[in-house]
Amino acid sequence: MLNFYIELLFFIEILTFIISIWALFINFKLYFNFNFNSFSETQFKLEQQSYLQKTIIYLTLLSSLALIIFFIFALDSLSFKIKGAMCASGIINSNDFGNLTLIAKLISFFLLSFWISIDYFEKEHKYYPYIKIKIYTFFLLFIFLILEKFFLINFFLELFDTSIVKCCSVIYSNSGTNLFLGVDFKIWFIIFIISFLSSCLKNSYITLVFETLFLISSLILITNFFSSYIYELPTHKCPYCMLKHEYSYIGYFIFLTLFTSSIFNFIYAILGMFALKDEKLSKIKRVSIFFKILFVLLVIYFPISYYIKNGVWL
Amino acid sequence: MINIENVTKVYQNGFEALKNVNLKIEKNGIYILKGVSGSGKSTLLNLLAGFDKPTTGKIELLGEFISKLPEHHMSKFRLQNIGFIFQSFNLFSELSIYENLQIPLIPLNLNTKLEKELIETLIHKYNLSDKQHQITKKLSGGEQQRVAIMRALINNPKIILADEPTANLDFNNKMIFLEMIDSFKKDKIIFISTHDDIFNDIVDVKIFNINGGIIC
Ligand SMILES: Nc1ncnc2c1ncn2[C@@H]1O[C@H](COP(=O)(O)OP(=O)(O)OP(=O)(O)O)[C@@H](O)[C@H]1O
Ligand SMILES: [Mg+2]
C-alpha cells in the first residue's frame, strides 16, 4: 500500500513537526518570560531566541506549503493502486479524515502566513510591539499542526483498510440538484462576481465577509462549473483531476493563485482590525488583488476558449 | 550622551570580560579608556558600537537603548550616529581612498554631485587629494589611519569610537592624530581605548581606567 511518495511525505511531515516542537518550546519561554523592559540575561537571550524561532517558522511555512502540494500529489500517485480511484479525489474522499487533513493544512498554512506578516510589520518597530499577538498565533497554529498530523495518520490508517473507493465522477455528480450548501448554483455565480468586484474595498469587516464568500464560491464553481471546461466534458466535475499531468498541472496554478490571494486578503483584513494602517498594508492588498485577477483570468479562460472554439456552452 | 549601567559581558566560553561596568558621559569631548592588554577595552567598545550585545545591563546612546535594538535597527543607528576607527583600520585594501569613503554613504542615497563634494572636501582637509584614487593597500600606516578617520567622520556622526587608533603609528603620526581629534572635540563625543600614554597630556581629557573588566 505504501509507496515511495507516501513514505517521503511522512518523513518530511515528521521532520517539520519536530522543528516546530522546538519553536513551541521557545514560544513557551517567550510567553512566560518575555519582558521588554528588563535588561536581564534571560531577556537578552529571549530576544536572540525570538530570531531563532522566526527562522524555524519561515522553514515550517515553506515546508508546509510544499507538504500541501505534495500531499495531493502523493494521494494522486496512490490512485493507480486503489480500485475506483482515478485521481486524488477518490482517495481523499474515501474517509472523513481526508478533507479534514486538507482543511487543517490550509488553516495552519494561513496561520503561518499570518504570523510572518505580523513579524514583517514588527520589523518597522524597535520594541517588539506585536510579540503577544505572535505568541498567541503560534499557540493556535500549533494546535492545528497537531490536528493536521492526527487527521493525516487516521486518514492513512483508514485508507489502508479500504480496497475500493468512488471516483470523482460519482462523488461530484450533483444528482439532479442545483443546490450547493443549500444555495442555488446561479446565486453562487452572482456571489462570485460581486465578491470579486468588492475585493478592492478597504474596510476590514467587509473584506473578511466577502473574501470568505469569494473563497467558498470559487471552490464550488471550480468543482461544478470551471472544471468541466478544463476537461471539456460536461459530466466530469472534479477539483483534483486538473492537478494531473494530463491537464498540464493547471490546477496547481489555479489553487495557488486562489489561496494566495485569499490569504493575503484575510491578513489585510485582520491586520487592519489592529489599526495597522500603513504603506505595507496597502502593499498586501495589492498583492491579493494581483493574484485574484490572475486566478479569475485563469479560470474564465477555459469556458471562454471553449465557447470560441465550439460556439456553444457545455 | 553615553550611559552604561550594570553592564556585564560573559563570553560563550564562560569568561567574564566585563564586570558590572557603569559609566556616564554627558558632554562632548575626548574620553580615554585606559587599560592593559586583555582588560576588556575592545569588548566594551564593541558593545558601544552595537557589534555585540551585553550579557546583562543597559547601554544607552543618544537616548536609544542600543543593547535592545533588533539588528537591522542597530545597523541603521550605527550608520547615522557612530563612527568607528578600528585598531587595524579595516579598510578595503583593494579599493581607493575615494571608494572607501563612498561605502558609508551608500545608505544615504546622496546624489553624485553632493557625494563627490563631501568626499573631496574631506580628502582635501586631510591632505590626501593627490592620492585619492590610489588603492589603500599602497598607503603608509599614517595615511591609512587618516583614511580610517575620514571614513568614521564622513557621515558626521555624534559619537566616534576608536579602538587603539595609535597602536600602529610612529610618534609624528600620533601627534597628527591628536591634532585631528582635538579639532572636533567640541561637537562630538570621542571615546578612545588605548594603552598609549600620549593621550594623558591633552587638555580637558577625561580618563577611565579599566582593569580586569572593572572600571576604576
Ligand atoms: N570572543 C571571545 N571569547 C572569549 N574570550 C574573549 C573573546 N574576546 C575577548 N575575550 C577575552 O576577554 C578579555 C578582554 O578582551 P579584550 O579584547 O576586550 O581586551 P583588550 O583590553 O581590548 O586587550 P588588547 O589591549 O590586547 O586589545 C581577554 O582576556 C580576552 O581573552
Ligand atoms: Mg583590544
Coordinates of C-alpha atoms and ligand atoms in Angstrom, one line a residue:
Chain A
M1 CA 0.0 0.0 0.0
L2 CA 2.8 2.4 0.9
N3 CA 4.7 3.8 -2.0
F4 CA 7.8 6.0 -2.1
Y5 CA 5.9 9.3 -2.2
I6 CA 3.8 8.4 0.8
E7 CA 7.0 7.4 2.7
L8 CA 8.6 10.7 1.7
L9 CA 5.5 12.6 2.7
F10 CA 5.6 11.0 6.2
F11 CA 9.3 11.7 6.5
I12 CA 9.0 15.4 5.8
E13 CA 5.9 15.7 8.0
I14 CA 7.8 14.2 10.9
L15 CA 10.8 16.4 10.3
T16 CA 8.7 19.6 10.1
F17 CA 6.8 18.6 13.2
I18 CA 10.0 18.1 15.2
I19 CA 11.4 21.5 14.4
S20 CA 8.0 23.1 15.1
I21 CA 8.2 21.5 18.6
W22 CA 11.4 23.4 19.0
A23 CA 9.6 26.6 18.1
L24 CA 6.9 25.7 20.5
F25 CA 9.4 25.4 23.3
I26 CA 10.8 28.9 22.5
N27 CA 7.2 30.1 22.3
F28 CA 6.5 28.9 25.9
K29 CA 9.7 30.7 27.1
L30 CA 8.6 33.9 25.3
Y31 CA 5.1 33.5 26.8
F32 CA 6.3 33.2 30.4
N33 CA 9.4 35.3 30.4
F34 CA 9.4 38.0 27.7
N35 CA 9.5 41.4 29.3
F36 CA 10.9 44.1 27.1
N37 CA 11.7 46.4 29.9
S38 CA 14.0 44.0 31.5
F39 CA 17.8 44.2 31.0
S40 CA 18.5 40.8 32.4
E41 CA 20.4 37.9 30.9
T42 CA 17.2 35.9 30.3
Q43 CA 15.6 38.8 28.4
F44 CA 18.7 39.2 26.1
K45 CA 18.7 35.5 25.4
L46 CA 15.0 35.6 24.7
E47 CA 15.5 38.4 22.2
Q48 CA 18.1 36.3 20.4
Q49 CA 15.9 33.2 20.5
S50 CA 12.9 35.1 19.0
Y51 CA 15.2 35.3 15.9
L52 CA 15.8 31.5 16.0
Q53 CA 12.0 31.0 16.3
K54 CA 11.5 33.2 13.3
T55 CA 13.9 31.2 11.2
I56 CA 12.1 27.9 12.2
I57 CA 8.7 29.4 11.4
Y58 CA 9.9 30.5 8.0
L59 CA 11.2 27.0 7.4
T60 CA 7.9 25.5 8.6
L61 CA 6.0 27.8 6.3
L62 CA 8.0 26.7 3.3
S63 CA 7.7 23.0 4.1
S64 CA 4.0 23.2 4.9
L65 CA 3.4 24.8 1.5
A66 CA 5.4 22.1 -0.1
L67 CA 3.5 19.5 2.0
I68 CA 0.1 20.6 1.0
I69 CA 1.0 20.3 -2.7
F70 CA 2.9 17.1 -2.0
F71 CA 0.0 15.6 0.0
I72 CA -2.3 15.8 -3.0
F73 CA 0.4 14.7 -5.3
A74 CA 1.2 11.6 -3.2
L75 CA -2.5 10.7 -3.0
D76 CA -2.8 11.1 -6.7
S77 CA 0.1 8.6 -7.0
L78 CA -2.0 6.1 -5.0
S79 CA -4.9 6.4 -7.3
F80 CA -3.3 3.7 -9.5
K81 CA -3.3 1.3 -6.7
I82 CA -6.9 1.5 -5.4
K83 CA -9.9 0.4 -7.4
G84 CA -12.3 3.0 -8.5
A85 CA -10.0 6.0 -8.0
M86 CA -8.9 7.9 -11.0
C87 CA -7.3 10.8 -9.2
A88 CA -6.7 12.1 -5.6
S89 CA -10.4 12.9 -5.1
G90 CA -11.4 9.3 -4.8
I91 CA -8.7 8.7 -2.2
I92 CA -9.2 11.9 -0.3
N93 CA -12.9 11.4 0.0
S94 CA -12.6 7.7 0.9
N95 CA -12.9 8.6 4.5
D96 CA -13.8 11.7 6.6
F97 CA -10.2 12.4 7.5
G98 CA -9.1 13.2 4.0
N99 CA -10.8 16.6 3.7
L100 CA -10.2 17.3 7.4
T101 CA -6.5 16.9 6.8
L102 CA -6.6 19.2 3.8
I103 CA -8.6 21.8 5.6
A104 CA -6.3 21.7 8.7
K105 CA -3.3 22.0 6.4
L106 CA -4.8 25.1 4.8
I107 CA -5.6 26.7 8.1
S108 CA -2.1 26.1 9.5
F109 CA -0.6 27.5 6.3
F110 CA -2.8 30.5 6.7
L111 CA -1.8 31.0 10.4
L112 CA 1.9 30.6 9.4
S113 CA 1.5 33.3 6.8
F114 CA -0.3 35.5 9.3
W115 CA 2.5 35.1 11.8
I116 CA 5.1 36.1 9.2
S117 CA 3.1 39.1 8.1
I118 CA 2.8 40.4 11.7
D119 CA 6.5 39.9 12.0
Y120 CA 7.1 41.8 8.8
F121 CA 5.2 44.7 10.3
E122 CA 7.0 44.4 13.6
K123 CA 10.4 45.0 11.9
E124 CA 9.4 48.6 11.5
H125 CA 9.4 49.0 15.2
K126 CA 12.2 48.7 17.7
Y127 CA 10.3 47.4 20.7
Y128 CA 8.6 44.1 19.6
P129 CA 5.1 45.6 19.9
Y130 CA 3.3 42.6 18.4
I131 CA 5.1 39.9 20.4
K132 CA 1.9 39.0 22.2
I133 CA -0.1 38.5 19.0
K134 CA 2.7 36.4 17.6
I135 CA 2.9 34.2 20.7
Y136 CA -0.9 33.5 20.7
T137 CA -0.9 33.0 16.9
F138 CA 1.8 30.4 17.3
F139 CA -0.1 28.5 20.0
L140 CA -3.1 28.4 17.8
L141 CA -1.0 27.3 14.9
F142 CA 0.5 24.5 16.9
I143 CA -3.0 23.2 17.7
F144 CA -3.7 23.0 14.0
L145 CA -0.3 21.4 13.4
I146 CA -1.2 18.6 15.8
L147 CA -4.7 18.3 14.4
E148 CA -3.3 18.1 11.0
K149 CA -1.0 15.2 11.9
F150 CA -3.7 13.5 13.8
F151 CA -6.1 13.6 10.8
L152 CA -3.3 12.6 8.5
I153 CA -2.5 9.5 10.5
N154 CA -6.1 8.5 10.9
F155 CA -6.7 9.1 7.2
F156 CA -4.0 6.7 6.2
L157 CA -4.9 4.1 8.8
E158 CA -8.5 4.0 7.4
L159 CA -7.3 4.2 3.9
F160 CA -5.2 1.1 4.3
D161 CA -8.3 -0.8 5.2
T162 CA -10.1 0.5 2.1
S163 CA -9.9 -1.6 -1.0
I164 CA -12.3 0.2 -3.3
V165 CA -13.3 3.9 -3.5
K166 CA -15.5 6.1 -5.6
C167 CA -14.2 8.0 -8.5
C168 CA -14.7 11.7 -8.8
S169 CA -17.5 11.4 -11.4
V170 CA -19.5 9.6 -8.7
I171 CA -18.6 12.0 -5.9
Y172 CA -19.2 15.2 -7.6
S173 CA -22.2 14.3 -9.8
N174 CA -24.9 16.6 -8.4
S175 CA -27.7 14.0 -9.0
G176 CA -30.2 16.5 -10.4
T177 CA -29.9 19.2 -7.8
N178 CA -28.6 22.6 -8.4
L179 CA -28.2 23.5 -4.8
F180 CA -24.8 23.8 -3.1
L181 CA -24.7 24.4 0.6
G182 CA -28.4 25.0 0.2
V183 CA -27.9 27.8 -2.3
D184 CA -28.8 27.8 -5.9
F185 CA -25.9 27.5 -8.4
K186 CA -26.8 30.8 -10.2
I187 CA -26.7 32.6 -6.8
W188 CA -23.2 31.3 -6.3
F189 CA -22.2 32.7 -9.6
I190 CA -23.5 36.1 -8.6
I191 CA -21.8 35.9 -5.2
F192 CA -18.5 35.0 -7.1
I193 CA -18.8 38.1 -9.3
I194 CA -19.8 40.5 -6.5
S195 CA -17.2 39.3 -4.0
F196 CA -14.6 39.6 -6.7
L197 CA -15.5 43.1 -7.5
S198 CA -15.6 44.1 -3.9
S199 CA -12.1 42.9 -3.2
C200 CA -10.8 46.4 -3.7
L201 CA -12.9 47.7 -0.8
K202 CA -10.8 48.7 2.2
N203 CA -13.0 48.0 5.3
S204 CA -11.7 45.1 7.3
Y205 CA -15.0 43.5 8.2
I206 CA -16.4 43.8 4.7
T207 CA -13.2 42.3 3.3
L208 CA -13.5 39.4 5.8
V209 CA -17.1 38.6 4.7
F210 CA -16.5 39.0 1.0
E211 CA -13.3 37.1 1.0
T212 CA -14.9 34.2 2.7
L213 CA -17.7 34.3 0.2
F214 CA -15.2 34.5 -2.7
L215 CA -13.3 31.5 -1.5
I216 CA -16.4 29.3 -1.0
S217 CA -18.0 30.4 -4.3
S218 CA -14.7 29.9 -6.1
L219 CA -14.3 26.3 -4.7
I220 CA -17.9 25.5 -5.6
L221 CA -17.6 26.9 -9.1
I222 CA -14.2 25.3 -9.8
T223 CA -15.7 21.9 -8.9
N224 CA -19.0 22.3 -10.6
F225 CA -18.5 24.7 -13.4
F226 CA -15.0 25.5 -14.4
S227 CA -13.6 22.0 -14.1
S228 CA -16.0 20.7 -16.9
Y229 CA -14.5 23.3 -19.2
I230 CA -10.9 22.3 -18.3
Y231 CA -11.7 18.6 -19.0
E232 CA -14.1 19.6 -21.8
L233 CA -16.6 17.1 -20.6
P234 CA -20.0 18.2 -19.1
T235 CA -20.1 15.2 -16.8
H236 CA -16.6 15.4 -15.5
K237 CA -16.7 17.6 -12.4
C238 CA -13.6 17.3 -10.1
P239 CA -11.3 19.8 -8.4
Y240 CA -8.4 17.2 -8.3
C241 CA -8.0 15.8 -11.9
M242 CA -6.8 19.2 -13.1
L243 CA -3.7 18.7 -10.9
K244 CA -2.7 15.9 -13.1
H245 CA -0.1 15.8 -15.9
E246 CA -2.9 15.4 -18.5
Y247 CA -4.1 18.9 -17.8
S248 CA -0.6 20.4 -17.6
Y249 CA -0.9 20.7 -13.8
I250 CA -3.1 23.7 -14.4
G251 CA -4.9 23.0 -11.1
Y252 CA -1.8 23.9 -9.1
F253 CA -1.8 27.4 -10.7
I254 CA -5.5 27.8 -10.1
F255 CA -5.4 26.8 -6.5
L256 CA -2.2 28.6 -5.7
T257 CA -3.4 31.9 -7.1
L258 CA -6.7 31.5 -5.4
F259 CA -5.3 30.7 -2.0
T260 CA -2.5 33.2 -2.2
S261 CA -5.0 35.9 -3.0
S262 CA -7.3 34.8 -0.2
I263 CA -4.6 34.5 2.4
F264 CA -3.3 38.0 1.7
N265 CA -6.7 39.5 1.8
F266 CA -7.6 37.8 5.1
I267 CA -4.3 39.0 6.5
Y268 CA -5.1 42.5 5.2
A269 CA -8.5 42.4 7.0
I270 CA -7.2 41.1 10.3
L271 CA -4.2 43.4 10.5
G272 CA -6.5 46.3 9.6
M273 CA -8.5 45.5 12.7
F274 CA -5.4 46.0 14.8
A275 CA -5.4 49.5 13.4
L276 CA -2.3 48.8 11.4
K277 CA -2.7 51.1 8.6
D278 CA 0.3 52.0 6.6
E279 CA 2.1 51.7 3.3
K280 CA 2.9 48.0 3.9
L281 CA -0.7 47.1 4.5
S282 CA -1.8 48.5 1.1
K283 CA 1.0 46.5 -0.4
I284 CA -0.6 43.4 1.0
K285 CA -3.9 44.4 -0.6
R286 CA -2.3 45.0 -3.9
V287 CA -0.6 41.6 -3.9
S288 CA -4.0 40.0 -3.0
I289 CA -5.8 41.8 -5.9
F290 CA -3.0 40.8 -8.3
F291 CA -3.4 37.1 -7.6
K292 CA -7.1 37.4 -7.6
I293 CA -7.1 38.8 -11.1
L294 CA -4.7 36.2 -12.2
F295 CA -6.9 33.5 -10.7
V296 CA -10.1 34.8 -12.4
L297 CA -8.3 35.2 -15.7
L298 CA -7.1 31.6 -15.4
V299 CA -10.5 30.0 -14.7
I300 CA -12.6 32.1 -17.1
Y301 CA -10.1 31.3 -19.9
F302 CA -11.4 27.8 -20.2
P303 CA -15.2 28.5 -20.7
I304 CA -14.4 31.4 -23.0
S305 CA -12.0 29.5 -25.2
Y306 CA -14.4 26.6 -25.3
Y307 CA -17.2 28.9 -26.4
I308 CA -15.0 30.5 -29.1
K309 CA -13.9 27.1 -30.4
N310 CA -17.3 25.4 -30.3
G311 CA -19.9 28.2 -30.4
V312 CA -21.8 26.6 -27.5
W313 CA -21.6 26.3 -23.7
L314 CA -21.3 23.0 -22.1
Chain B
M1 CA 25.3 61.1 25.6
I2 CA 26.5 57.7 26.6
N3 CA 25.1 55.9 29.7
I4 CA 26.3 52.4 30.7
E5 CA 24.6 50.8 33.6
N6 CA 25.5 47.5 35.3
V7 CA 26.9 46.0 32.1
T8 CA 28.4 42.6 32.2
K9 CA 29.8 40.6 29.3
V10 CA 30.3 36.9 29.6
Y11 CA 31.7 35.2 26.5
Q12 CA 30.5 31.8 25.2
N13 CA 33.3 30.1 27.0
G14 CA 32.2 31.4 30.3
F15 CA 34.9 34.1 30.6
E16 CA 33.6 37.3 32.2
A17 CA 35.3 40.1 30.3
L18 CA 33.3 42.9 31.8
K19 CA 32.1 43.0 35.4
N20 CA 29.3 45.4 36.3
V21 CA 30.5 48.3 34.3
N22 CA 29.0 51.8 35.0
L23 CA 30.0 54.8 33.0
K24 CA 28.3 58.0 32.1
I25 CA 29.3 60.6 29.5
E26 CA 27.1 63.7 29.2
K27 CA 29.2 66.3 27.4
N28 CA 31.1 66.4 24.1
G29 CA 34.8 66.0 24.4
I30 CA 37.6 63.4 24.4
Y31 CA 37.3 60.4 26.7
I32 CA 40.1 57.8 27.1
L33 CA 39.6 54.2 28.2
K34 CA 43.0 53.0 29.5
G35 CA 43.9 49.5 30.4
V36 CA 46.4 46.8 29.8
S37 CA 46.0 44.2 27.2
G38 CA 43.1 41.9 27.9
S39 CA 41.4 44.3 30.4
G40 CA 38.3 44.5 28.3
K41 CA 38.7 47.6 26.2
S42 CA 37.7 46.2 22.9
T43 CA 34.9 44.3 24.5
L44 CA 33.4 47.5 25.8
L45 CA 33.9 49.4 22.5
N46 CA 32.3 46.6 20.6
L47 CA 29.2 46.8 22.9
L48 CA 29.1 50.5 22.5
A49 CA 29.1 50.2 18.7
G50 CA 26.5 47.5 18.8
F51 CA 28.7 44.9 17.2
D52 CA 28.0 42.7 20.1
K53 CA 25.3 42.5 22.9
P54 CA 26.0 42.6 26.6
T55 CA 25.0 39.6 28.8
T56 CA 23.1 41.9 31.1
G57 CA 22.7 45.7 31.6
K58 CA 21.8 48.9 29.9
I59 CA 23.7 50.7 27.2
E60 CA 22.1 54.0 26.1
L61 CA 23.5 56.1 23.3
L62 CA 21.8 59.4 22.4
G63 CA 18.6 58.3 24.2
E64 CA 18.4 54.9 22.5
F65 CA 18.9 51.7 24.4
I66 CA 21.1 50.1 21.8
S67 CA 21.6 46.8 23.6
K68 CA 17.9 46.2 22.9
L69 CA 17.8 47.2 19.3
P70 CA 17.0 44.5 16.7
E71 CA 19.9 44.1 14.4
H72 CA 18.6 45.9 11.3
H73 CA 17.7 48.9 13.5
M74 CA 21.1 48.7 15.1
S75 CA 22.9 49.0 11.7
K76 CA 20.8 52.0 10.8
F77 CA 21.6 53.6 14.2
R78 CA 25.2 52.9 13.8
L79 CA 25.4 54.3 10.3
Q80 CA 23.7 57.5 11.4
N81 CA 25.3 58.1 14.7
I82 CA 28.6 56.2 15.2
G83 CA 31.9 56.5 13.6
F84 CA 34.2 53.6 14.4
I85 CA 38.0 53.6 14.0
F86 CA 39.4 50.1 14.2
Q87 CA 42.7 49.2 15.6
S88 CA 43.8 47.7 12.3
F89 CA 41.9 50.3 10.3
N90 CA 39.7 47.7 8.4
L91 CA 39.9 49.5 5.1
F92 CA 39.0 47.8 1.9
S93 CA 42.6 47.4 0.8
E94 CA 41.9 46.9 -2.9
L95 CA 39.7 50.0 -3.1
S96 CA 40.9 53.5 -3.5
I97 CA 40.6 56.2 -0.8
Y98 CA 37.7 57.7 -2.6
E99 CA 35.9 54.4 -2.9
N100 CA 36.5 53.6 0.8
L101 CA 34.8 56.8 1.7
Q102 CA 31.9 56.1 -0.7
I103 CA 30.8 53.0 1.2
P104 CA 29.4 54.5 4.4
L105 CA 27.5 57.0 2.2
I106 CA 25.6 54.3 0.2
P107 CA 22.6 54.1 2.6
L108 CA 22.2 57.9 2.5
N109 CA 21.4 57.9 -1.2
L110 CA 23.1 61.2 -1.9
N111 CA 23.2 62.5 -5.5
T112 CA 26.6 62.0 -7.2
K113 CA 27.5 65.7 -7.1
L114 CA 26.8 66.1 -3.4
E115 CA 28.7 62.9 -2.6
K116 CA 31.7 64.0 -4.6
E117 CA 31.8 67.4 -2.9
L118 CA 31.5 65.8 0.5
I119 CA 34.3 63.3 -0.1
E120 CA 36.7 65.7 -1.8
T121 CA 36.4 68.3 0.8
L122 CA 37.3 65.8 3.5
I123 CA 40.2 64.3 1.5
H124 CA 41.5 67.8 0.9
K125 CA 41.3 68.7 4.6
Y126 CA 43.3 65.6 5.4
N127 CA 45.9 66.3 2.7
L128 CA 45.4 63.2 0.6
S129 CA 44.0 64.9 -2.5
D130 CA 46.9 63.7 -4.7
K131 CA 46.4 60.1 -3.7
Q132 CA 42.6 59.9 -3.6
H133 CA 42.4 57.3 -6.4
Q134 CA 45.2 55.1 -5.1
I135 CA 44.3 51.8 -3.5
T136 CA 44.7 51.9 0.3
K137 CA 46.9 48.8 0.4
K138 CA 49.7 51.0 -1.0
L139 CA 49.4 53.8 1.5
S140 CA 51.7 54.2 4.5
G141 CA 50.4 53.4 8.0
G142 CA 49.8 57.1 8.9
E143 CA 48.0 57.6 5.6
Q144 CA 45.8 54.6 6.1
Q145 CA 45.0 55.9 9.6
R146 CA 43.8 59.2 8.1
V147 CA 41.6 57.3 5.7
A148 CA 40.1 55.4 8.6
I149 CA 39.4 58.6 10.4
M150 CA 37.8 60.2 7.4
R151 CA 35.6 57.1 7.0
A152 CA 34.5 57.4 10.5
L153 CA 33.8 61.1 10.1
I154 CA 32.2 61.2 6.7
N155 CA 28.6 60.9 7.7
N156 CA 29.1 63.4 10.5
P157 CA 28.3 61.1 13.5
K158 CA 27.7 62.4 17.0
I159 CA 29.9 59.7 18.6
I160 CA 33.3 58.5 17.5
L161 CA 34.7 55.3 18.9
A162 CA 38.3 54.4 18.3
D163 CA 39.9 51.1 19.4
E164 CA 43.7 51.7 19.9
P165 CA 43.9 54.0 17.0
T166 CA 47.6 54.9 17.6
A167 CA 48.9 51.4 18.0
N168 CA 50.5 51.2 14.6
L169 CA 51.7 54.8 14.3
D170 CA 55.1 56.4 14.8
F171 CA 55.4 59.5 17.0
N172 CA 54.8 62.1 14.3
N173 CA 51.7 60.4 13.1
K174 CA 50.4 60.1 16.6
M175 CA 50.8 63.8 17.0
I176 CA 48.9 64.4 13.8
F177 CA 46.1 62.2 15.1
L178 CA 45.9 64.1 18.4
E179 CA 45.5 67.4 16.5
M180 CA 42.8 65.9 14.4
I181 CA 40.6 64.7 17.2
D182 CA 41.3 67.9 19.1
S183 CA 39.7 69.8 16.2
F184 CA 36.3 68.1 16.5
K185 CA 36.1 67.5 20.2
K186 CA 33.7 70.4 20.6
D187 CA 30.8 68.9 18.8
K188 CA 31.3 65.2 19.2
I189 CA 31.9 62.6 21.8
I190 CA 35.2 60.9 21.1
F191 CA 35.8 57.7 23.0
I192 CA 39.2 56.1 22.6
S193 CA 40.6 52.9 24.0
T194 CA 44.3 52.8 24.4
H195 CA 47.3 51.8 26.5
D196 CA 49.3 54.7 25.0
D197 CA 50.3 57.4 27.5
I198 CA 50.4 60.0 24.8
F199 CA 46.7 60.9 25.4
N200 CA 47.4 61.9 29.0
D201 CA 48.5 65.4 28.1
I202 CA 45.5 66.6 26.1
V203 CA 43.7 69.4 27.8
D204 CA 40.3 68.6 29.2
V205 CA 40.6 64.9 28.6
K206 CA 38.7 62.5 30.9
I207 CA 40.4 59.2 31.6
F208 CA 38.7 56.0 32.7
N209 CA 40.8 53.1 33.8
I210 CA 39.8 49.6 33.1
N211 CA 41.3 46.6 34.8
G212 CA 40.1 43.0 34.6
G213 CA 36.8 44.1 33.3
I214 CA 36.2 46.6 36.1
I215 CA 36.2 50.4 35.6
C216 CA 38.1 52.2 38.4
Ligands
LIG1 N1 35.3 36.1 21.7 C1 35.9 35.9 22.9 N2 35.6 34.8 23.5 C2 36.2 34.5 24.7 N3 37.0 35.4 25.4 C3 37.3 36.6 24.8 C4 36.7 36.9 23.5 N4 37.1 38.1 23.1 C5 37.9 38.5 24.1 N5 38.0 37.6 25.1 C6 38.7 37.8 26.4 O1 38.2 38.9 27.1 C7 39.3 39.6 27.7 C8 39.2 41.1 27.2 O2 39.4 41.1 25.8 P1 39.5 42.5 25.0 O3 39.7 42.2 23.6 O4 38.3 43.3 25.4 O5 40.8 43.1 25.7 P2 41.6 44.5 25.3 O6 41.5 45.3 26.5 O7 41.0 45.0 24.1 O8 43.0 43.9 25.0 P3 44.1 44.5 23.9 O9 44.7 45.7 24.5 O10 45.1 43.4 23.9 O11 43.4 44.7 22.7 C9 40.6 38.9 27.3 O12 41.0 38.2 28.3 C10 40.2 38.1 26.1 O13 40.9 36.9 26.1
MG2 MG 41.6 45.4 22.1

